[in-house]
CSV table of C-alpha atoms and ligand atoms in Angstrom, one decimal:
chain,number,residue,atom,x,y,z
A,1,MET,CA,59.5,16.8,87.6
A,2,PHE,CA,59.4,15.9,84.1
A,3,ASP,CA,55.4,17.1,83.8
A,4,LEU,CA,54.4,17.1,80.1
A,5,SER,CA,50.6,17.8,81.0
A,6,GLY,CA,49.0,20.0,77.8
A,7,LYS,CA,51.7,18.6,75.5
A,8,ILE,CA,50.9,17.1,72.2
A,9,ALA,CA,53.8,14.0,71.3
A,10,LEU,CA,54.2,11.9,68.2
A,11,VAL,CA,56.4,8.9,69.0
A,12,THR,CA,57.3,6.8,65.8
A,13,GLY,CA,57.7,3.2,65.8
A,14,SER,CA,56.0,2.8,69.0
A,15,GLY,CA,53.9,-0.4,68.3
A,16,SER,CA,56.9,-2.1,69.8
A,17,GLY,CA,60.0,-2.2,71.7
A,18,ILE,CA,61.6,1.1,72.7
A,19,GLY,CA,59.0,3.3,70.9
A,20,GLU,CA,56.4,1.6,73.1
A,21,ALA,CA,58.1,2.3,76.5
A,22,ILE,CA,58.5,6.0,75.1
A,23,ALA,CA,54.9,6.4,74.5
A,24,HIS,CA,53.8,4.8,77.6
A,25,THR,CA,56.1,7.1,79.7
A,26,LEU,CA,55.3,10.2,78.0
A,27,ALA,CA,51.7,9.6,78.5
A,28,ARG,CA,52.2,8.9,81.9
A,29,ALA,CA,54.0,12.3,82.4
A,30,GLY,CA,50.6,13.8,80.9
A,31,ALA,CA,50.9,14.1,77.2
A,32,LEU,CA,48.8,13.3,74.6
A,33,VAL,CA,50.8,10.5,72.7
A,34,TYR,CA,50.0,9.7,69.3
A,35,VAL,CA,51.2,6.1,68.5
A,36,GLY,CA,52.8,6.0,65.0
A,37,ASP,CA,53.6,2.7,63.4
A,38,ILE,CA,53.2,1.1,59.9
A,39,ASP,CA,51.9,-2.0,62.2
A,40,LYS,CA,48.0,-1.0,62.6
A,41,ALA,CA,47.5,-4.1,64.9
A,42,ASN,CA,50.1,-3.1,67.2
A,43,GLY,CA,50.0,0.5,67.2
A,44,GLU,CA,46.2,0.3,67.9
A,45,ARG,CA,47.1,-2.0,71.0
A,46,VAL,CA,49.7,0.4,72.5
A,47,ALA,CA,47.4,3.0,72.2
A,48,GLU,CA,44.5,1.1,73.7
A,49,GLU,CA,46.8,0.1,76.8
A,50,ILE,CA,47.8,3.5,77.4
A,51,VAL,CA,44.3,4.7,77.4
A,52,ALA,CA,43.3,1.8,79.7
A,53,ASN,CA,45.8,3.2,81.8
A,54,GLY,CA,44.2,6.1,82.5
A,55,ASN,CA,46.1,8.2,79.8
A,56,ILE,CA,45.9,10.1,76.6
A,57,ALA,CA,46.7,8.5,73.1
A,58,GLU,CA,45.8,7.6,69.7
A,59,PHE,CA,46.8,5.6,67.3
A,60,ILE,CA,48.1,7.4,63.6
A,61,GLU,CA,48.9,4.6,61.0
A,62,LEU,CA,52.1,5.8,59.1
A,63,ASP,CA,54.9,4.6,57.1
A,64,VAL,CA,57.8,7.1,57.6
A,65,SER,CA,59.8,6.2,54.5
A,66,VAL,CA,56.4,7.8,52.5
A,67,SER,CA,56.8,11.3,52.4
A,68,ASP,CA,53.0,11.5,51.8
A,69,HIS,CA,52.3,9.8,54.9
A,70,CYS,CA,54.5,12.1,56.7
A,71,GLU,CA,52.7,15.0,55.4
A,72,ARG,CA,49.4,13.4,56.3
A,73,ALA,CA,50.4,12.9,59.8
A,74,ALA,CA,51.4,16.4,60.4
A,75,SER,CA,48.1,17.6,58.7
A,76,THR,CA,46.0,15.3,61.2
A,77,ILE,CA,47.9,16.6,64.1
A,78,HIS,CA,48.0,20.2,63.3
A,79,ASN,CA,44.2,20.3,62.5
A,80,ALA,CA,43.2,18.3,65.6
A,81,HIS,CA,45.6,20.6,68.1
A,82,GLY,CA,47.3,23.4,66.1
A,83,LYS,CA,50.7,22.2,67.3
A,84,LEU,CA,53.0,19.1,68.1
A,85,ASP,CA,55.1,19.8,71.1
A,86,ILE,CA,57.5,16.6,70.8
A,87,LEU,CA,58.6,14.6,67.9
A,88,VAL,CA,60.1,11.2,68.9
A,89,ASN,CA,62.0,9.8,65.4
A,90,ASN,CA,62.0,6.2,66.8
A,91,ALA,CA,61.0,4.0,64.0
A,92,GLY,CA,64.1,2.1,62.5
A,93,ILE,CA,65.0,-1.1,60.9
A,94,GLY,CA,68.2,-3.2,60.8
A,95,HIS,CA,70.0,-5.4,58.7
A,96,VAL,CA,73.3,-7.6,59.4
A,97,GLY,CA,76.3,-7.8,56.9
A,98,THR,CA,79.1,-6.4,55.7
A,99,ILE,CA,80.2,-4.4,52.3
A,100,LEU,CA,80.5,-8.1,50.9
A,101,THR,CA,77.2,-9.1,51.9
A,102,THR,CA,75.1,-6.1,51.8
A,103,ASN,CA,73.9,-4.9,48.6
A,104,SER,CA,72.9,-1.3,47.5
A,105,ASN,CA,69.3,-2.1,47.9
A,106,ASP,CA,69.5,-3.2,51.3
A,107,LEU,CA,71.4,0.4,52.0
A,108,GLU,CA,68.7,2.1,50.4
A,109,ARG,CA,65.8,0.5,52.4
A,110,LEU,CA,67.4,0.9,55.5
A,111,PHE,CA,68.2,4.8,54.6
A,112,SER,CA,64.6,5.4,53.5
A,113,VAL,CA,63.3,4.4,57.0
A,114,ASN,CA,66.0,5.6,59.4
A,115,VAL,CA,66.9,8.5,57.7
A,116,ARG,CA,64.7,9.9,55.2
A,117,GLY,CA,61.8,9.1,57.0
A,118,MET,CA,63.2,11.1,60.1
A,119,PHE,CA,64.0,13.8,57.7
A,120,ASP,CA,60.5,14.2,56.2
A,121,LEU,CA,58.4,13.9,59.4
A,122,THR,CA,60.7,16.1,61.1
A,123,LYS,CA,60.4,18.8,57.9
A,124,ALA,CA,56.3,18.2,58.2
A,125,PHE,CA,56.5,19.6,61.6
A,126,ILE,CA,59.0,21.9,62.1
A,127,PRO,CA,57.8,25.1,60.2
A,128,LYS,CA,54.9,25.3,63.0
A,129,MET,CA,57.2,24.8,65.8
A,130,ILE,CA,59.2,27.4,64.5
A,131,GLU,CA,56.2,29.7,64.4
A,132,ARG,CA,55.4,29.0,67.7
A,133,LYS,CA,59.1,28.8,69.2
A,134,TYR,CA,58.7,25.6,70.9
A,135,GLY,CA,59.5,22.3,69.8
A,136,VAL,CA,61.3,19.2,71.1
A,137,ILE,CA,62.7,16.8,68.5
A,138,ILE,CA,64.1,13.4,69.8
A,139,ASN,CA,66.0,11.1,67.0
A,140,THR,CA,66.5,7.2,68.1
A,141,ALA,CA,69.9,6.9,66.7
A,142,SER,CA,72.4,3.8,68.3
A,143,ILE,CA,75.6,3.5,69.6
A,144,GLY,CA,76.1,2.1,66.0
A,145,GLY,CA,75.8,6.0,65.1
A,146,LEU,CA,78.9,6.7,66.9
A,147,LEU,CA,81.2,3.7,66.5
A,148,ALA,CA,81.3,0.8,64.3
A,149,ILE,CA,79.7,-2.6,64.8
A,150,ARG,CA,80.8,-5.4,63.1
A,151,ASP,CA,78.5,-6.9,60.3
A,152,ARG,CA,76.2,-4.0,60.5
A,153,ILE,CA,77.6,-1.6,57.8
A,154,ALA,CA,74.4,-0.4,56.1
A,155,TYR,CA,72.6,-0.1,59.9
A,156,CYS,CA,76.0,2.2,61.0
A,157,THR,CA,76.0,4.1,58.0
A,158,THR,CA,72.3,5.1,58.6
A,159,LYS,CA,72.6,5.7,62.5
A,160,PHE,CA,75.9,8.1,61.9
A,161,ALA,CA,73.6,9.8,59.5
A,162,VAL,CA,70.7,10.2,62.2
A,163,VAL,CA,73.3,11.5,64.6
A,164,GLY,CA,74.5,14.2,62.0
A,165,LEU,CA,71.0,15.1,60.9
A,166,THR,CA,70.2,15.6,64.6
A,167,LYS,CA,72.9,17.9,65.4
A,168,CYS,CA,72.3,19.9,62.1
A,169,ILE,CA,68.6,20.6,63.3
A,170,ALA,CA,69.9,21.5,66.9
A,171,LEU,CA,72.5,24.0,65.5
A,172,ASP,CA,70.1,25.7,62.7
A,173,HIS,CA,67.0,26.0,64.9
A,174,ALA,CA,68.4,26.7,68.6
A,175,LEU,CA,67.4,30.0,68.4
A,176,ASP,CA,63.8,29.1,67.3
A,177,GLY,CA,62.9,27.6,70.5
A,178,ILE,CA,63.9,24.1,69.0
A,179,ARG,CA,66.0,21.6,70.6
A,180,ALA,CA,67.2,18.4,68.7
A,181,ASN,CA,68.8,15.5,70.6
A,182,ALA,CA,69.7,11.8,69.7
A,183,ILE,CA,69.3,8.7,72.0
A,184,CYS,CA,72.1,6.2,71.1
A,185,PRO,CA,71.0,2.8,73.2
A,186,GLY,CA,73.2,-0.1,73.5
A,187,ARG,CA,71.5,-3.6,72.7
A,188,VAL,CA,68.1,-3.4,74.1
A,189,GLU,CA,65.6,-6.7,74.6
A,190,THR,CA,62.8,-5.9,71.8
A,191,GLU,CA,61.7,-7.4,68.7
A,192,PHE,CA,64.4,-5.8,66.6
A,193,VAL,CA,67.3,-7.7,68.3
A,194,ARG,CA,65.4,-10.9,68.3
A,195,SER,CA,65.0,-10.9,64.9
A,196,ARG,CA,68.7,-10.0,64.6
A,197,LEU,CA,69.4,-13.0,66.6
A,198,ALA,CA,67.3,-15.0,64.3
A,199,GLU,CA,70.1,-14.4,61.4
A,200,TYR,CA,72.8,-15.9,63.3
A,201,PRO,CA,73.3,-20.0,62.7
A,202,ASP,CA,73.6,-20.0,66.8
A,203,PRO,CA,71.3,-17.4,68.1
A,204,GLU,CA,72.0,-18.3,71.6
A,205,LYS,CA,75.7,-18.1,71.2
A,206,ALA,CA,75.0,-14.5,69.4
A,207,TYR,CA,72.7,-13.7,72.2
A,208,LYS,CA,75.6,-13.9,74.8
A,209,GLU,CA,78.0,-12.4,72.8
A,210,MET,CA,75.4,-9.1,72.3
A,211,ALA,CA,74.8,-9.3,76.0
A,212,SER,CA,79.0,-9.0,76.5
A,213,THR,CA,79.1,-5.9,74.5
A,214,GLN,CA,77.5,-3.9,77.3
A,215,ALA,CA,80.0,-3.5,80.3
A,216,ILE,CA,77.4,-4.3,82.4
A,217,GLY,CA,76.9,-7.6,80.7
A,218,ARG,CA,73.2,-7.6,79.8
A,219,MET,CA,71.1,-6.1,77.2
A,220,GLY,CA,69.0,-2.9,78.2
A,221,LYS,CA,65.5,-2.7,79.0
A,222,PRO,CA,63.1,-0.4,76.9
A,223,GLU,CA,62.0,1.4,79.7
A,224,GLU,CA,65.8,2.2,80.5
A,225,ILE,CA,65.9,4.1,76.8
A,226,ALA,CA,62.2,5.5,77.9
A,227,ALA,CA,63.8,7.4,81.2
A,228,ALA,CA,66.3,9.5,78.8
A,229,ALA,CA,63.5,10.3,76.3
A,230,LEU,CA,61.2,11.4,79.1
A,231,TYR,CA,64.3,13.7,80.3
A,232,LEU,CA,64.9,15.1,77.0
A,233,ALA,CA,61.3,15.9,76.3
A,234,SER,CA,60.5,17.7,79.6
A,235,ASP,CA,61.6,21.4,80.4
A,236,GLU,CA,64.1,20.2,82.8
A,237,ALA,CA,66.2,19.6,79.8
A,238,ALA,CA,65.9,23.2,78.6
A,239,PHE,CA,69.8,23.4,78.1
A,240,VAL,CA,70.2,20.4,76.3
A,241,THR,CA,70.3,20.3,72.4
A,242,GLY,CA,72.8,18.7,69.7
A,243,THR,CA,73.6,16.1,72.0
A,244,ALA,CA,73.7,12.3,71.3
A,245,LEU,CA,73.0,10.4,74.7
A,246,GLU,CA,74.7,7.2,75.2
A,247,ILE,CA,72.4,4.8,77.3
A,248,GLU,CA,74.5,1.7,76.6
A,249,GLY,CA,75.4,0.0,79.8
A,250,GLY,CA,79.1,1.3,79.3
A,251,TRP,CA,79.5,-0.5,76.0
A,252,ALA,CA,81.8,3.0,74.8
A,253,ALA,CA,83.4,3.3,78.2
A,254,GLY,CA,86.5,1.2,77.4
A,255,ARG,CA,87.0,2.8,73.9
B,301,NAD,P1,61.5,-3.0,67.2
B,301,NAD,O1,61.4,-3.8,66.1
B,301,NAD,O2,60.7,-3.7,68.3
B,301,NAD,O3,60.3,-1.6,67.0
B,301,NAD,C1,60.2,-1.2,65.7
B,301,NAD,C2,59.2,-0.3,65.4
B,301,NAD,O4,58.9,0.2,64.1
B,301,NAD,C3,57.8,-1.5,65.1
B,301,NAD,O5,56.5,-1.1,65.8
B,301,NAD,C4,57.7,-1.4,63.4
B,301,NAD,O6,56.3,-1.4,63.0
B,301,NAD,C5,57.8,0.2,63.3
B,301,NAD,N1,58.1,0.7,62.1
B,301,NAD,C6,59.2,-0.1,61.2
B,301,NAD,N2,59.3,0.6,60.0
B,301,NAD,C7,58.3,1.6,60.1
B,301,NAD,C8,58.5,2.7,59.1
B,301,NAD,N3,58.6,2.5,58.0
B,301,NAD,N4,57.5,3.4,59.6
B,301,NAD,C9,57.0,3.1,60.6
B,301,NAD,N5,56.9,2.6,61.8
B,301,NAD,C10,57.8,1.4,61.3
B,301,NAD,O7,62.6,-2.2,67.5
B,301,NAD,P2,63.5,-1.7,68.7
B,301,NAD,O8,64.6,-2.0,69.2
B,301,NAD,O9,62.0,-0.8,69.6
B,301,NAD,O10,64.0,-0.1,67.8
B,301,NAD,C11,63.7,1.0,67.6
B,301,NAD,C12,64.6,2.4,67.3
B,301,NAD,O11,65.8,1.8,68.5
B,301,NAD,C13,65.2,1.8,66.0
B,301,NAD,O12,65.4,3.2,65.4
B,301,NAD,C14,66.3,1.2,66.3
B,301,NAD,O13,67.2,1.2,65.3
B,301,NAD,C15,66.7,1.6,67.4
B,301,NAD,N6,67.7,1.2,68.3
B,301,NAD,C16,67.5,-0.5,68.9
B,301,NAD,C17,68.4,-0.8,69.6
B,301,NAD,C18,68.1,-2.4,70.0
B,301,NAD,O14,69.1,-3.1,70.8
B,301,NAD,N7,66.7,-2.6,70.0
B,301,NAD,C19,69.7,-0.4,69.8
B,301,NAD,C20,69.7,0.8,69.5
B,301,NAD,C21,69.1,1.4,68.4
């Protein structure tokens, strides 16, 4: 089950956190994984760790918010392998604020990474996927792409857009052999959450509150999100497209 031998994958934002766990998990299942990140040191570290574990990976430096970088990444991978089977659009950034404390520059900054980057990178890879009649696209959204989260107006706005983008690609290209799905994590212990906590006056209190939003009373682990990505990437999920899969410890169960 979940054999990705011979598949070529690109995971953005895989120098840390959820993306790092997805890169390791897909590589363990046999895929050649491109570790895509704006952070060269961490991206190279993750690729080296995957190789040290006996699997196949390469680092590719890219800022998804720069269209040229997206096109360059597609050329590099297509020139080397003639294809990309699995695109995991995972790079994302956060922000704390209501409409009163968020300005339009904050919104644009989040939009350029969380949405436009995903749009541009998918646009760069999808023609070849259509030509080959095969492609799996996995977009990291958030539970904040399905429900409002207090104090996260810019973030939730972009993540609702990610869910919409994913569903449109799934519908438009279902007959082209392409599956597109979103993953909607609850809170997961990563650098992303640690830097949000640092924005609160009492980070310890904020940590407890954030843990308690999950019905099971704790935050998730990156590996628990990566397991869902592995399933969606595999041919076992051949009948799954256009979904927004919640992996959130029961956050939304009572709503
Ligand atoms: P993280 O901060 O640990 O890792 C994010 C990675 O993305 C970093 O390596 C960073 O260098 C990279 N990155 C940032 N901007 C980039 C850009 N412009 N181009 C390329 N790479 C870039 O974060 P994480 O918690 O692993 O989050 C990953 C994804 O999961 C994000 O889309 C985030 O919104 C989403 N998410 C996280 C949580 C959570 O609680 N951690 C919950 C729901 C959704």
